[in-house]
Tab-separated table of C-alpha atoms in Angstrom:
chain	number	residue	atom	x	y	z
A	1	LYS	CA	130.265	277.899	335.324
A	2	GLU	CA	130.255	281.457	336.563
A	3	THR	CA	130.028	284.651	334.550
A	4	ILE	CA	131.856	287.559	336.124
A	5	ILE	CA	130.682	291.084	335.372
A	6	SER	CA	132.666	294.052	336.603
A	7	PRO	CA	133.190	297.599	335.382
A	8	LYS	CA	136.888	296.996	336.090
A	9	LEU	CA	137.121	294.179	333.522
A	10	PRO	CA	138.497	295.466	330.218
A	11	ASP	CA	136.405	294.819	327.083
A	12	GLU	CA	139.231	292.661	325.719
A	13	PHE	CA	138.453	290.107	328.428
A	14	ASP	CA	134.830	289.657	327.347
A	15	GLY	CA	134.407	285.899	326.890
A	16	TYR	CA	137.770	285.127	328.542
A	17	LYS	CA	137.622	281.638	330.069
A	18	ILE	CA	139.372	280.541	333.227
A	19	VAL	CA	139.178	276.850	334.131
A	20	GLN	CA	139.766	276.128	337.821
A	21	ILE	CA	140.914	272.707	339.002
A	22	THR	CA	140.912	272.093	342.728
A	23	ASP	CA	140.822	269.396	345.404
A	24	LEU	CA	141.316	266.363	343.191
A	25	HIS	CA	142.902	264.465	346.100
A	26	CYS	CA	144.468	261.956	343.664
A	27	ALA	CA	141.087	261.184	342.053
A	28	VAL	CA	141.101	259.506	338.652
A	29	PHE	CA	138.604	260.428	335.940
A	30	GLY	CA	138.817	257.773	333.262
A	31	GLU	CA	141.862	255.965	332.008
A	32	GLU	CA	144.861	258.312	332.217
A	33	GLN	CA	142.524	261.158	333.263
A	34	ARG	CA	140.986	261.301	329.758
A	35	LYS	CA	137.470	262.250	330.958
A	36	LEU	CA	138.756	265.234	332.907
A	37	ILE	CA	141.163	266.248	330.151
A	38	ARG	CA	138.321	266.137	327.610
A	39	CYS	CA	136.102	268.313	329.839
A	40	ILE	CA	138.845	270.915	330.167
A	41	GLU	CA	139.609	270.794	326.459
A	42	GLU	CA	135.919	271.326	325.576
A	43	GLU	CA	135.920	274.569	327.564
A	44	ASN	CA	138.742	275.945	325.374
A	45	PRO	CA	140.258	277.880	328.305
A	46	ASP	CA	142.341	281.019	328.018
A	47	VAL	CA	144.025	280.139	331.297
A	48	ILE	CA	143.950	277.197	333.724
A	49	VAL	CA	144.292	277.710	337.481
A	50	ILE	CA	144.971	274.965	340.012
A	51	THR	CA	144.035	275.836	343.585
A	52	GLY	CA	145.483	273.086	345.727
A	53	ASP	CA	145.036	269.627	347.204
A	54	MET	CA	145.911	267.761	344.065
A	55	PHE	CA	147.377	265.095	346.352
A	56	ASP	CA	145.937	263.336	349.368
A	57	LYS	CA	147.795	262.020	352.384
A	58	LYS	CA	145.581	258.937	352.608
A	59	ARG	CA	145.958	257.801	348.992
A	60	TRP	CA	149.234	259.198	347.777
A	61	ASN	CA	149.233	258.762	343.981
A	62	TYR	CA	151.209	261.324	342.039
A	63	GLU	CA	150.420	259.649	338.686
A	64	SER	CA	146.872	261.058	338.660
A	65	LEU	CA	148.242	264.613	338.576
A	66	GLN	CA	151.048	263.684	336.200
A	67	LYS	CA	148.583	262.257	333.639
A	68	LEU	CA	146.330	265.304	333.986
A	69	LEU	CA	149.177	267.769	333.482
A	70	GLU	CA	150.525	265.729	330.595
A	71	GLY	CA	147.101	265.918	328.928
A	72	ILE	CA	146.446	269.636	329.440
A	73	SER	CA	149.990	270.937	329.008
A	74	GLY	CA	150.031	273.451	326.179
A	75	MET	CA	146.247	274.014	326.196
A	76	ALA	CA	146.580	277.341	327.994
A	77	PRO	CA	148.912	279.047	330.450
A	78	MET	CA	148.675	277.334	333.846
A	79	TYR	CA	149.043	278.860	337.310
A	80	ALA	CA	148.774	277.148	340.693
A	81	VAL	CA	148.762	277.611	344.441
A	82	THR	CA	149.207	275.029	347.172
A	83	GLY	CA	146.548	273.507	349.396
A	84	ASN	CA	146.719	272.193	352.937
A	85	ASN	CA	147.784	268.673	351.878
A	86	GLU	CA	150.831	270.005	350.036
A	87	TYR	CA	151.476	272.476	352.857
A	88	ASP	CA	151.560	269.713	355.472
A	89	ASP	CA	153.818	267.233	353.691
A	90	GLN	CA	157.197	268.307	352.319
A	91	SER	CA	157.625	265.156	350.216
A	92	MET	CA	154.281	265.849	348.495
A	93	TYR	CA	155.297	269.461	348.031
A	94	ALA	CA	158.572	268.419	346.399
A	95	VAL	CA	156.831	266.059	343.946
A	96	LEU	CA	154.199	268.721	343.218
A	97	THR	CA	156.753	271.416	342.411
A	98	ASP	CA	158.727	269.001	340.209
A	99	LEU	CA	155.584	268.107	338.234
A	100	TYR	CA	154.593	271.747	337.891
A	101	GLU	CA	158.029	272.624	336.597
A	102	GLU	CA	158.040	269.684	334.165
A	103	TYR	CA	154.653	270.598	332.673
A	104	GLY	CA	154.958	274.371	332.628
A	105	VAL	CA	152.745	275.283	335.572
A	106	THR	CA	153.700	278.539	337.290
A	107	LEU	CA	153.431	278.094	341.051
A	108	LEU	CA	152.486	281.422	342.605
A	109	GLN	CA	153.590	281.738	346.214
A	110	ASP	CA	152.623	285.211	347.367
A	111	GLU	CA	153.303	286.440	343.856
A	112	MET	CA	151.466	288.285	341.116
A	113	VAL	CA	151.443	287.970	337.336
A	114	GLU	CA	149.930	290.323	334.807
A	115	ILE	CA	147.716	288.639	332.243
A	116	GLU	CA	147.511	290.582	329.018
A	117	LYS	CA	145.000	290.415	326.207
A	118	GLY	CA	145.435	292.919	323.436
A	119	GLU	CA	146.254	296.255	325.024
A	120	ALA	CA	144.510	295.397	328.302
A	121	SER	CA	145.496	293.409	331.366
A	122	ILE	CA	144.269	291.960	334.635
A	123	PHE	CA	146.297	290.816	337.623
A	124	LEU	CA	146.411	287.263	338.980
A	125	TYR	CA	147.720	286.774	342.511
A	126	GLY	CA	148.613	283.435	344.058
A	127	MET	CA	148.790	283.127	347.806
A	128	TYR	CA	150.795	280.421	349.520
A	129	TYR	CA	148.535	278.307	351.746
A	130	ARG	CA	148.547	279.212	355.422
A	131	TYR	CA	146.252	278.005	358.178
A	132	TYR	CA	145.789	281.448	359.692
A	133	VAL	CA	145.045	283.815	356.856
A	134	ALA	CA	143.249	286.202	359.200
A	135	GLN	CA	146.644	287.153	360.608
A	136	GLN	CA	148.113	287.929	357.197
A	137	HIS	CA	148.154	291.342	355.564
A	138	PHE	CA	147.411	291.437	351.857
A	139	ASP	CA	148.784	294.126	349.614
A	140	LEU	CA	147.636	294.696	346.079
A	141	GLU	CA	150.715	295.257	343.977
A	142	GLY	CA	148.651	296.065	340.901
A	143	GLU	CA	146.473	299.044	340.290
A	144	ARG	CA	143.400	299.225	342.492
A	145	ASN	CA	141.383	300.337	339.473
A	146	GLN	CA	142.330	297.186	337.547
A	147	PHE	CA	140.735	293.772	337.943
A	148	ASN	CA	142.574	291.665	340.535
A	149	ILE	CA	141.980	287.928	340.945
A	150	VAL	CA	143.402	286.007	343.887
A	151	LEU	CA	144.026	282.267	343.956
A	152	TYR	CA	143.883	280.764	347.436
A	153	HIS	CA	142.963	277.253	348.542
A	154	ASP	CA	140.535	277.982	351.397
A	155	PRO	CA	137.312	279.747	350.272
A	156	GLY	CA	136.448	280.323	353.930
A	157	GLN	CA	139.047	283.095	353.917
A	158	PHE	CA	137.695	285.009	350.918
A	159	GLU	CA	135.848	287.683	352.923
A	160	LYS	CA	139.086	288.603	354.707
A	161	ILE	CA	140.966	288.585	351.417
A	162	LYS	CA	138.255	290.640	349.677
A	163	GLU	CA	138.688	293.368	352.310
A	164	SER	CA	142.134	293.952	350.811
A	165	GLY	CA	140.577	294.989	347.493
A	166	PHE	CA	140.714	291.794	345.452
A	167	ASP	CA	137.864	291.268	343.014
């Protein structure tokens, strides 16, 4: 759990909960993912973000993600980006995008959405996975004086991304 404090965060977002799911690599947490689903449910999230590598090339099991999405669908709006495993394998990518569509997950591929609460908003950006982020140029489409969150699979690239003004 992390608490984020920023003068750019509107008061309406005080207590706003974002649950991040990442790098499951086809892992199973209890029968039909019930342990993981229960953990997410207990957090009572305002939004759920998925930041890649839900699948694994070595143990390709799409049912683990399907059961998870089935269990958390409708809990909160869901947004996702791809990881390197989905990036590398087009068949995995196709299954992933089908599951996301079926369960209402918005896949952000170099796109931005505005998240509103009351009269206030923040911006959520999703960046398509690339191996060489350092060569990419990042533009904030939102207001620089508003709070801007970026979803990207590789945390090793965050310093480069932060230079572009993301919070």
